[in-house]
Coordinates of C-alpha atoms and ligand atoms in Angstrom, one line a residue:
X6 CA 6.8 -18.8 11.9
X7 CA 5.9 -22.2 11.2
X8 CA 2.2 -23.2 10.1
X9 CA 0.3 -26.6 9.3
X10 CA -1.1 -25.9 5.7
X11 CA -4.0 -28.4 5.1
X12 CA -3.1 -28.5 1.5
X13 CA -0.2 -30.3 1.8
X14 CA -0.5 -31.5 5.2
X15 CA 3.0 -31.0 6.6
X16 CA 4.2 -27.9 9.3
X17 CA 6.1 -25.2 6.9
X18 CA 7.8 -22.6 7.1
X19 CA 5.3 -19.6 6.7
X20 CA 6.7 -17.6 3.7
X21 CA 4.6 -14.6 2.6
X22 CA 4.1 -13.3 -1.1
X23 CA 5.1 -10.2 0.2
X24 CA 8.0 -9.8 2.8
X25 CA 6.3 -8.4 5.9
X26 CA 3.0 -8.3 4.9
X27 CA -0.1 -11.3 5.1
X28 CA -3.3 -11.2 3.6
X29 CA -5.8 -13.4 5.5
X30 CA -9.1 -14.7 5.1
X31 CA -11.5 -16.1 7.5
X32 CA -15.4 -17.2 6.5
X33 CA -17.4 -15.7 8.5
X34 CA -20.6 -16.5 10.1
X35 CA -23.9 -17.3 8.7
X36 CA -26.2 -14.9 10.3
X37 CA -29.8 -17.0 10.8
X38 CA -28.9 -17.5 14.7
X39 CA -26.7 -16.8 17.6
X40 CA -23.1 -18.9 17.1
X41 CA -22.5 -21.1 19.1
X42 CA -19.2 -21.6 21.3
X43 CA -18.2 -24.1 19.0
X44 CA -18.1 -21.5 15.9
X45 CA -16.2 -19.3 18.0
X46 CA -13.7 -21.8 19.0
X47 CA -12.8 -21.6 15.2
X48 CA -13.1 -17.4 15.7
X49 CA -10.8 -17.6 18.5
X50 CA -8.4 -19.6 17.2
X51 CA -8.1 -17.6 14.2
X52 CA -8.2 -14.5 16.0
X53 CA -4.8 -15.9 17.9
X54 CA -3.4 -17.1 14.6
X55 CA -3.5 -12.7 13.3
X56 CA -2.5 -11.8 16.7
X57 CA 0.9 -14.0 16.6
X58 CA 1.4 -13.0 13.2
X59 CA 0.9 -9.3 14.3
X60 CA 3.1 -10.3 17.2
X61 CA 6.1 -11.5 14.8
X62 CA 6.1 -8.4 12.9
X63 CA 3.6 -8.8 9.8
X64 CA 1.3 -6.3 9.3
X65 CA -1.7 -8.3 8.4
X66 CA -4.6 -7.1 6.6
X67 CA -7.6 -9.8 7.4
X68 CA -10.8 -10.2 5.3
X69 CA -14.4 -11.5 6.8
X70 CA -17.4 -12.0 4.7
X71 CA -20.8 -12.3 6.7
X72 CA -23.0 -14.9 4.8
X73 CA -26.8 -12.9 4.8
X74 CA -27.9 -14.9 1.8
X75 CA -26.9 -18.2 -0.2
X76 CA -26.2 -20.5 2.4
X77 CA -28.2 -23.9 2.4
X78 CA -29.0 -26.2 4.6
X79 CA -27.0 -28.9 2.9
X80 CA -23.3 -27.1 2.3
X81 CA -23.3 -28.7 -0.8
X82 CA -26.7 -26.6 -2.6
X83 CA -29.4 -29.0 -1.2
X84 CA -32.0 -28.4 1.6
X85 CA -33.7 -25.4 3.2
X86 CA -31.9 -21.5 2.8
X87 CA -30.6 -21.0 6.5
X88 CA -31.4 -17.5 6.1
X89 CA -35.6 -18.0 4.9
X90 CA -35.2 -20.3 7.9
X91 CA -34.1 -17.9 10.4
X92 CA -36.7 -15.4 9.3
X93 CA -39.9 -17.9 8.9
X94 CA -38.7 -19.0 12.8
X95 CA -38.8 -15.6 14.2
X96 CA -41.5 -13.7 12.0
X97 CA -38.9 -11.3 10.9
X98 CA -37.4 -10.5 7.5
X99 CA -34.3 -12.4 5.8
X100 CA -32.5 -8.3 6.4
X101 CA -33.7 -7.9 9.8
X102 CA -32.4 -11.3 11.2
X103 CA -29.3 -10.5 9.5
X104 CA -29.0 -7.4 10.9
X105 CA -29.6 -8.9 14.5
X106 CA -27.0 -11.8 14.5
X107 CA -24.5 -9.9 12.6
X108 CA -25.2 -7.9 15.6
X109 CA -25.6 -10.8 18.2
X110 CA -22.0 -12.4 16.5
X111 CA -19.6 -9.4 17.0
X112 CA -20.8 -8.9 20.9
X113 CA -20.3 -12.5 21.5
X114 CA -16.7 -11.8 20.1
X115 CA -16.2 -8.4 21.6
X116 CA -16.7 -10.4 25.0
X117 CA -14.3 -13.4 23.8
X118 CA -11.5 -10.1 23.6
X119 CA -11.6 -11.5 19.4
X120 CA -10.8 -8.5 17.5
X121 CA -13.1 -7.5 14.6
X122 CA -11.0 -8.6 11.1
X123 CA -9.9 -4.8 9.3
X124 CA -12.7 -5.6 6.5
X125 CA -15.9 -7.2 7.4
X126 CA -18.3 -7.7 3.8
X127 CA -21.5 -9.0 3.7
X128 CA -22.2 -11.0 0.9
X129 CA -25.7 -9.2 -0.2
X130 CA -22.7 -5.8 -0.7
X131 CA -21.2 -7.5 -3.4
X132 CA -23.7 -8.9 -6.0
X133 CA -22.1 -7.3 -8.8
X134 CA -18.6 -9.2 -8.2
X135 CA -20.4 -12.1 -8.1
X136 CA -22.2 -11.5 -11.6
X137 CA -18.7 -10.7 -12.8
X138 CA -16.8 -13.9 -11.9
X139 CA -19.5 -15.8 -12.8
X140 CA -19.3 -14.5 -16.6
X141 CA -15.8 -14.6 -16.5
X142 CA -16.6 -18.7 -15.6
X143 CA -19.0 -19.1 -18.1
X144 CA -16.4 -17.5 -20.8
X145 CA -13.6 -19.9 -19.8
X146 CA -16.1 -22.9 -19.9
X147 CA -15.7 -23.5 -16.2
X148 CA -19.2 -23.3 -15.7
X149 CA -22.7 -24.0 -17.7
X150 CA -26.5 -22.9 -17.3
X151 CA -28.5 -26.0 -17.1
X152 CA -32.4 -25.8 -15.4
X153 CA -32.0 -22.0 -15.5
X154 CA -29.2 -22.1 -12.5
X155 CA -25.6 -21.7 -13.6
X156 CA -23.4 -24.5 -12.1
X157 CA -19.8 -25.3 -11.7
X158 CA -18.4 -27.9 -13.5
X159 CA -16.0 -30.3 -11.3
X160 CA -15.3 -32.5 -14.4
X161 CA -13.0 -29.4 -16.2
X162 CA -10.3 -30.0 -13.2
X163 CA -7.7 -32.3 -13.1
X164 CA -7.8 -32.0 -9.4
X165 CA -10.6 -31.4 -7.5
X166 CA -10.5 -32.6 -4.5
X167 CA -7.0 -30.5 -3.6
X168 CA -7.2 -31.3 0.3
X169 CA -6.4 -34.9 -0.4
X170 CA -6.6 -38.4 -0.3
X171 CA -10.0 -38.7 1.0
X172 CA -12.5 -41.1 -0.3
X173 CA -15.9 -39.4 -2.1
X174 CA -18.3 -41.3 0.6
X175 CA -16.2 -39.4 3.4
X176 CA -16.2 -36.1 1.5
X177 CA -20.0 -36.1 0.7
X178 CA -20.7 -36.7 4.6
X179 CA -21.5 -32.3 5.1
X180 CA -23.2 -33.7 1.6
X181 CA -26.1 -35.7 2.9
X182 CA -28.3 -34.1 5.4
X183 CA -31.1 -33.4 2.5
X184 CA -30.8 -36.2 -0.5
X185 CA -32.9 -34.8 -3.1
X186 CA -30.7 -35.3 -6.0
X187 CA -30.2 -31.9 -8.2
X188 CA -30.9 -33.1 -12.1
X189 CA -29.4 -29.9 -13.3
X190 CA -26.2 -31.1 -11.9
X191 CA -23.9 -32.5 -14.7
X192 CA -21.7 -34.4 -12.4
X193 CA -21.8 -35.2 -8.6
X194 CA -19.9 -32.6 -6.8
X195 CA -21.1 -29.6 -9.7
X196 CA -22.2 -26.6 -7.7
X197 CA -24.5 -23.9 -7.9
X198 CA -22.8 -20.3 -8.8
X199 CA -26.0 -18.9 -9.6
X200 CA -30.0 -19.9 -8.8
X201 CA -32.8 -18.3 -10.8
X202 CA -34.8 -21.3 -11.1
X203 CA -35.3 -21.2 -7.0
X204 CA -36.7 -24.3 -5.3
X205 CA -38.4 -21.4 -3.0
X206 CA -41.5 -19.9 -4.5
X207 CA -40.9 -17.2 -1.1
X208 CA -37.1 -16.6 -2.1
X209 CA -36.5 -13.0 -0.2
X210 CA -33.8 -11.8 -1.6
X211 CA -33.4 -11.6 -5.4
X212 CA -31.1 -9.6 -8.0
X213 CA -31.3 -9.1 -11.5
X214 CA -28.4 -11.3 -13.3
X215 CA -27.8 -12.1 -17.0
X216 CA -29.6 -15.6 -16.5
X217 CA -32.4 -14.1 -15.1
X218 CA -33.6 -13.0 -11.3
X219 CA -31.8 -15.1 -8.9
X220 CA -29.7 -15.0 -5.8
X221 CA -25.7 -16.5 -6.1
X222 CA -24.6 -19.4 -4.2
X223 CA -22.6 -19.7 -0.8
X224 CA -19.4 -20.8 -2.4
X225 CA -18.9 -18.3 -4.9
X226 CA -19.1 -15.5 -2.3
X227 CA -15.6 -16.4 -0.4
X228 CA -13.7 -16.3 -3.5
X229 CA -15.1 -12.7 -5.0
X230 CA -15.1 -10.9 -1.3
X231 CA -11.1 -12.4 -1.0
X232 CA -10.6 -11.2 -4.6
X233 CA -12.3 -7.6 -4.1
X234 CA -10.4 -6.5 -1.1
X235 CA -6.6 -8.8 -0.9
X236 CA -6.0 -9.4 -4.8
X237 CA -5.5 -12.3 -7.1
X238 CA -3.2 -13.9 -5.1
X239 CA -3.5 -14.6 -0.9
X240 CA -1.4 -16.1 1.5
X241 CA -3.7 -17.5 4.5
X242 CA -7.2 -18.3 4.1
X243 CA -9.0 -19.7 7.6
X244 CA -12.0 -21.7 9.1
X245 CA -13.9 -24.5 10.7
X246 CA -12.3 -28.2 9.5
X247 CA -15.8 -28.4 8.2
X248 CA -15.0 -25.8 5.4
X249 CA -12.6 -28.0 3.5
X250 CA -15.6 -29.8 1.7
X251 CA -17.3 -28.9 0.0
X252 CA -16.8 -25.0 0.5
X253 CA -13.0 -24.4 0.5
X254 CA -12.6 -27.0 -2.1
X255 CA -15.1 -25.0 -4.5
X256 CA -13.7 -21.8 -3.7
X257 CA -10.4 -23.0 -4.8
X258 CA -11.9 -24.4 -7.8
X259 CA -13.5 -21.8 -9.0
X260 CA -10.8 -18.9 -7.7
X261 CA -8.0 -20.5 -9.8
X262 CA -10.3 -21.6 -12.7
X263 CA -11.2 -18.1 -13.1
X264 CA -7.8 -16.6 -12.1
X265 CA -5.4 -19.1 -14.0
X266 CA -3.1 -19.2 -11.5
X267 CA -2.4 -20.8 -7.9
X268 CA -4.3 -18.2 -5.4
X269 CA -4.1 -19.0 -1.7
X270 CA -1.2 -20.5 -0.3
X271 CA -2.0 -21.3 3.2
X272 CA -4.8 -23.2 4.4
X273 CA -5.7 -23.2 8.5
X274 CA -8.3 -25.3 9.9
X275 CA -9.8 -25.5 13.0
X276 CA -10.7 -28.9 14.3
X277 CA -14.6 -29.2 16.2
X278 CA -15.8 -28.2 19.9
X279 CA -17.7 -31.5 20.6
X280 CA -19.7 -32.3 23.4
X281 CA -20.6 -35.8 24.6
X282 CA -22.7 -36.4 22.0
X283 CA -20.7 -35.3 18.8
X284 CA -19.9 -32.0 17.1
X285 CA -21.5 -29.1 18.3
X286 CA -24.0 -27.7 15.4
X287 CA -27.1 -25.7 15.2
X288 CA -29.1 -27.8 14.0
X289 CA -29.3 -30.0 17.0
X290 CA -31.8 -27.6 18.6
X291 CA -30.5 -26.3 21.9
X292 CA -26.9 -25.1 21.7
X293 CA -24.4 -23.7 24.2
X294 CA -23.8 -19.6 23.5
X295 CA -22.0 -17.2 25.2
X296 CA -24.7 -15.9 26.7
X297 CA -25.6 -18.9 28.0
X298 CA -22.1 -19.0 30.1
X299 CA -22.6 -16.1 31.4
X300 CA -26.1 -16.7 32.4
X301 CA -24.5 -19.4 34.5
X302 CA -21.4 -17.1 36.1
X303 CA -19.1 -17.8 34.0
X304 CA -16.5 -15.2 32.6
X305 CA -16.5 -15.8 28.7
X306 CA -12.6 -15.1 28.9
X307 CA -12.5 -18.5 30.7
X308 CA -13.6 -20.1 27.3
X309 CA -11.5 -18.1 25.6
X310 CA -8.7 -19.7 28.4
X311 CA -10.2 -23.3 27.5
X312 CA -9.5 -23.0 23.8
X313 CA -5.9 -22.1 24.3
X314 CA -4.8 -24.5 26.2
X315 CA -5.9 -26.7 23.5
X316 CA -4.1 -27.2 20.0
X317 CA -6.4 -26.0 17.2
X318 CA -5.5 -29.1 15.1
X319 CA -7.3 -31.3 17.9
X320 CA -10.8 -32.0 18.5
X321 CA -11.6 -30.3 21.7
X322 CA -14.7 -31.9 24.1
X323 CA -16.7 -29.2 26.0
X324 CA -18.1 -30.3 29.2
X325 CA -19.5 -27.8 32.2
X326 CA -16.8 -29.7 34.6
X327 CA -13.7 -29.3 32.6
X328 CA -15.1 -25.6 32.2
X329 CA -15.1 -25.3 35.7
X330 CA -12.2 -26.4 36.2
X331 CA -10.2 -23.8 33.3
X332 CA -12.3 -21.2 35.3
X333 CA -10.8 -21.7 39.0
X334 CA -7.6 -21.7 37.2
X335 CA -8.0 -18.4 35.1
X336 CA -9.6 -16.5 38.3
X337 CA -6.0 -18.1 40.1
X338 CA -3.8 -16.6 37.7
X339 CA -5.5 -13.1 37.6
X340 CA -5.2 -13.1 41.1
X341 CA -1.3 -13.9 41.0
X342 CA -0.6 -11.3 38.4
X343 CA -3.0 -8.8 40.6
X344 CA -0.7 -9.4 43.0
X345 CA 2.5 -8.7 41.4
X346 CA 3.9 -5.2 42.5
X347 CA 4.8 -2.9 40.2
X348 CA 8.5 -2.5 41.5
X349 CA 11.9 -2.2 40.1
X350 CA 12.8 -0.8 36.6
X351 CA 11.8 -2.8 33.5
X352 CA 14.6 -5.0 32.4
X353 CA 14.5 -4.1 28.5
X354 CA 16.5 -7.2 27.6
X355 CA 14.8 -9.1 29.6
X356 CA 11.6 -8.2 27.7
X357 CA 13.3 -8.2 24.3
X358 CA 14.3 -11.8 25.3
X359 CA 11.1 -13.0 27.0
X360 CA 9.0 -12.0 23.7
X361 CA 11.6 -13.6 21.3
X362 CA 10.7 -17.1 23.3
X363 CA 7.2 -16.3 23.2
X364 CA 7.4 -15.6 19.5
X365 CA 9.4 -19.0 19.0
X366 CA 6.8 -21.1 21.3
X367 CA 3.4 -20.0 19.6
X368 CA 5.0 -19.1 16.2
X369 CA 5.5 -23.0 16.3
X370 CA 2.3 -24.3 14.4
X371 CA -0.1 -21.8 17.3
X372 CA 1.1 -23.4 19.9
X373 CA -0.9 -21.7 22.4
X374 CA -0.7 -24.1 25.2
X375 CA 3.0 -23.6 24.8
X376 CA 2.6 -19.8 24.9
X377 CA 0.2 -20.6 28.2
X378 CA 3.2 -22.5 30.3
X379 CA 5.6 -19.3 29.2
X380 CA 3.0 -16.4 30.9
X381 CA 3.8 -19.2 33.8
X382 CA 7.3 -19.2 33.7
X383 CA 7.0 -15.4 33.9
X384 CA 5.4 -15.2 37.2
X385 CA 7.8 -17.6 38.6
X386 CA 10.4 -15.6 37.7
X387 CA 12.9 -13.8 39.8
X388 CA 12.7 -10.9 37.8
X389 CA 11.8 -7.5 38.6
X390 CA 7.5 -7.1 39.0
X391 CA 7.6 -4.2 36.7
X392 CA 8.9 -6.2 34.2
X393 CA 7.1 -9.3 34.9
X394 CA 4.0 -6.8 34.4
X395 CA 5.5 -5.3 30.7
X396 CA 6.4 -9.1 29.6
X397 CA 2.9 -10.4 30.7
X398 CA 1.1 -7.2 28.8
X399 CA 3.2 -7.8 25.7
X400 CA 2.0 -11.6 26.2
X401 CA -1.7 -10.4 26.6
X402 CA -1.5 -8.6 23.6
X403 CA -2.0 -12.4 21.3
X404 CA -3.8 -14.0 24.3
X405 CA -6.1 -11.2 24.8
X406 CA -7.1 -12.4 28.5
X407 CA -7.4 -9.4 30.1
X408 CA -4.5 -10.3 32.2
X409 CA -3.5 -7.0 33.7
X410 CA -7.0 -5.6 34.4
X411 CA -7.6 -5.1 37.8
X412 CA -9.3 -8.1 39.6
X413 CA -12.7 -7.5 40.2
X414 CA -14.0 -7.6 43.9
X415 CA -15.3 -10.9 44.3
X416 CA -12.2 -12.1 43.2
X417 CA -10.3 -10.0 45.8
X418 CA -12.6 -10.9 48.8
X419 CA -11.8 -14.6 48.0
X420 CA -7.8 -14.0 47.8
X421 CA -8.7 -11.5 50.9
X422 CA -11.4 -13.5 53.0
X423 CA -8.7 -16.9 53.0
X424 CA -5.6 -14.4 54.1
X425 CA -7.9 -13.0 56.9
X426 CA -8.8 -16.6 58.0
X427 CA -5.6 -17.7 58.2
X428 CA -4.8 -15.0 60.9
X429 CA -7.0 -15.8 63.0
X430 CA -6.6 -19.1 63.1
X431 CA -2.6 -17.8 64.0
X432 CA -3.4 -15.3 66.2
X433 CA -5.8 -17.9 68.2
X434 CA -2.8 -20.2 68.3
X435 CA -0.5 -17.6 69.5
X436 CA -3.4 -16.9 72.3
X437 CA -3.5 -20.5 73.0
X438 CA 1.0 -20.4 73.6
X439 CA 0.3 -17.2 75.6
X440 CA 2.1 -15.3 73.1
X441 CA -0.1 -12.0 73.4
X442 CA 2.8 -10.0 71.3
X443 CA 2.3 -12.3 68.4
X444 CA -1.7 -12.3 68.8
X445 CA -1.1 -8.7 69.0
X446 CA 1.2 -7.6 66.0
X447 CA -1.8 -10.3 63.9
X448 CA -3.8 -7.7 65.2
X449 CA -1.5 -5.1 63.9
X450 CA -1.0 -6.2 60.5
X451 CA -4.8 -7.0 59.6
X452 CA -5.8 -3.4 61.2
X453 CA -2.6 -2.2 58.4
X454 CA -5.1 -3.6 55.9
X455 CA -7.9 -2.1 56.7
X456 CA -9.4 -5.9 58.3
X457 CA -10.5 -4.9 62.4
X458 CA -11.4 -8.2 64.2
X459 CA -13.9 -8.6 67.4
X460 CA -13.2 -11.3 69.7
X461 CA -17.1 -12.1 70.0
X462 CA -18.6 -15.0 72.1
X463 CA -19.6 -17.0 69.1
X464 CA -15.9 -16.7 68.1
X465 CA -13.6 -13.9 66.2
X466 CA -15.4 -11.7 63.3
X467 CA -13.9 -9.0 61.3
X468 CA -14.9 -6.4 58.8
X469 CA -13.1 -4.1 57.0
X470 CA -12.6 -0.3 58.2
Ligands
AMP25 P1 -21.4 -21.1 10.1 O1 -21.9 -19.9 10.8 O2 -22.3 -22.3 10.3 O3 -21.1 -20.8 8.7 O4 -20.0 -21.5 10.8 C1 -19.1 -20.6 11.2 C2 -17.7 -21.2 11.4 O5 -17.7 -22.1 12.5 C3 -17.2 -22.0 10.3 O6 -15.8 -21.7 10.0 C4 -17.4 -23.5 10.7 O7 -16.4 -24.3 10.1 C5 -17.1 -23.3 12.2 N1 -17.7 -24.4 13.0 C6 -18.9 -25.0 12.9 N2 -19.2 -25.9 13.8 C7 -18.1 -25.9 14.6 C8 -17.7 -26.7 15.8 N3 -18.5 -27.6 16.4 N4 -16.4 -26.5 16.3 C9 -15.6 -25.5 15.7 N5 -15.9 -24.8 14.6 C10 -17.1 -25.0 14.1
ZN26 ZN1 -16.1 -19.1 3.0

């Protein structure tokens, strides 16, 4: 298995810190509104990535938190609290909305087929892990209390900014959107690992702390959630390209500061959906969710089909035409497989082979589209249908596209309604050549499929049986 690791920015080889086995992490959503299909671009992606290291043998145990309090407007401590946000919008309280899209989240991926990770944690479940790293920050001198909020301090590392050679301006660009400056901070990039002293008088959700009532911040939440359920030490941590900074880059800083020791060795990002205008984000107002596609007849499995044949490490453009397009071809191949028999023996060796390339193709960095042209080379085959149909289910089980259930109906009638067409239009040629045994045995075959035709006046029309 070979994986780009943003942290040194090369393709490795994956190794694991222990043989067989992966601990993954993957932020998870903030729950103040429906995600949009540009979040769960990033969710399906990583959902492939655990499904091909399944696939290659690892047992993976995979780690989501669910962010119901903490997260600001600005990722970097400044602006609005997204959560106050989502409440004040809809009348409801900080709990309720998160109950409802923590709700609203998982359906959208139950119906993108993205399996839910083995531990989901909201962050409101682990307040006293927080408090606990925080001390242990405080005690090591990573951290100090200034305007009654506890804050990290950047200055203490030799290297901060561990995803690379980027200049500050181009780092501080998630940095902007609000640019009151925070007094309290001691240097630039400090951030906040605990609030008392809360810009907002209305602050719902407060905890007692040693520094007073307060409420942590986003960053520190990754790190003790990781920490609490996969150790001191991980091997794959995951999320939007977005992440890297300022959130990844804190939760490394404050992970190692506290642990004293390297923590998570594997660092996946997922590049942006945009659409014409830029990066898909919330806060543009109206935003494309699944619900939306499916409000407009489209299966959401056809996204999911659009984000594979892309590479993860590219910026992907949505548009309605290229969806279209990704959603004739997805109905097509359903169809094709549908119409595989399931004859012959399965070929064991064939399969053991078959999965082997399929392991090589998207083992190479996620190489989905890769994985994509195999399924292809499958049908085309000349082997046996039954194990075309094992090889394409063992496929199925990392593109999770539904690719053996049966076709629904409307899919069938359009396969069925172009085969009927074209015999007519045969059997009226045959009529035309005065072959009436040809026109006849047409008749034959449709009538063997249940299709009876009517030679009307205003032409031939059939129904079925
Ligand atoms: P949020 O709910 O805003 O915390 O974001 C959830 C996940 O979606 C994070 O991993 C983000 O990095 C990711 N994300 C945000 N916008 C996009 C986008 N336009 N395309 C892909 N991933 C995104
Ligand atoms: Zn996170």
């Amino acid at each position: 298995m070979k994986l780009y690791n943003s942290l040194t920015k090369n393709v490795e080889e994956f190794v694991t810190n222990e043989p067989g086995k992966v601990s993954m992490y993957t932020c998870g959503p903030t729950v103040y509104h429906f995600a949009h299909i540009g979040n769960l671009r990033s969710y399906i992606c990583e959902d492939v990535l655990e499904k091909i290291l399944r696939f290659s043998g690892y047992d993976v145990k995979r780690v989501m938190n669910i962010t119901d309090v903490g997260h600001l407007a600005s990722d970097a401590d400044t602006g609005e609290d997204k959560m106050l946000k989502g409440a004040k919008r809809e009348h409801k309280s900080v709990m309720e909305i998160a109950a409802f899209y923590t709700e609203a989240f998982f359906k959208d991926c139950a119906s993108l087929n993205i399996k839910t990770p083995d531990v989901v944690e909201p962050a409101t479940n682990c307040i006293p892990e927080f408090i606990n790293m925080i001390e242990g920050l405080l005690e090591k001198g990573y951290a100090y209390k200034a305007g009654e909020n506890v804050y990290f301090d950047t200055s203490k590392l030799k290297n901060y900014y561990v995803f690379g050679n980027q200049n500050e301006d181009e780092l501080m660009v998630g940095v902007r959107d609000d640019v009151t400056e925070d007094v309290n901070k001691r240097n630039k990039n400090d951030f906040v690992l605990w609030f008392t002293k809360s810009k907002f008088e209305d602050q719902a959700l407060k905890w007692e702390s040693p520094w007073g009532v307060g409420y942590p911040g986003w960053h520190i939440e990754c790190s003790c959630i990781s920490m609490k359920h996969l150790g001191e030490k991980i091997d794959l941590h995951c999320g939007g390209v977005d992440n890297m900074f300022p959130h990844h880059t804190n939760e490394i800083a404050q992970s190692e500061s506290y642990l004293g020791h390297k923590w998570c060795n594997y660092w996946f990002h997922v590049h942006h959906l945009n659409d014409e205008t830029g990066k898909m984000s919330k806060s543009k107002g109206e935003f494309l969710t699944v619900s939306l596609l499916e409000k407009k007849g489209y299966d959401p499995l056809a996204y999911r089909m659009f984000v594979l044949q892309s590479h993860y490490r590219k910026p992907l453009t949505f548009s309605w035409e290229t969806l279209e397009q990704t959603a004739a071809t997805y109905k097509k191949l359903r169809n094709r497989i549908a119409a595989i028999e399931n004859d012959g023996s399965v070929d064991e060796n064939a399969l053991k082979e078959w999965h082997e390339k399929f392991a090589q193709a998207v083992g190479n960095d996620c190489n989905t589209a890769m994985g994509l042209t195999l399924l292809y080379d499958v049908i085309k085959s000349e082997l046996s249908g039954a194990t075309k149909r094992s090889i394409i289910e063992d496929y199925d089980t990392v593109l999770s596209l539904d690719l053996l259930k049966p076709v629904e109906e409307e899919a069938v009638d359009d396969e069925l309604k172009s085969f009927v067409e074209m015999k007519i239009a045969e059997r009226a040629e045959a009529k035309k050549a005065k072959d009436f045994a040809k026109a006849d045995a047409i008749r034959a075959e449709l009538a063997g499929r249940g299709i009876v035709i009517k030679d009307t006046r205003e032409g031939v029309v059939w129904s079925r049986e």
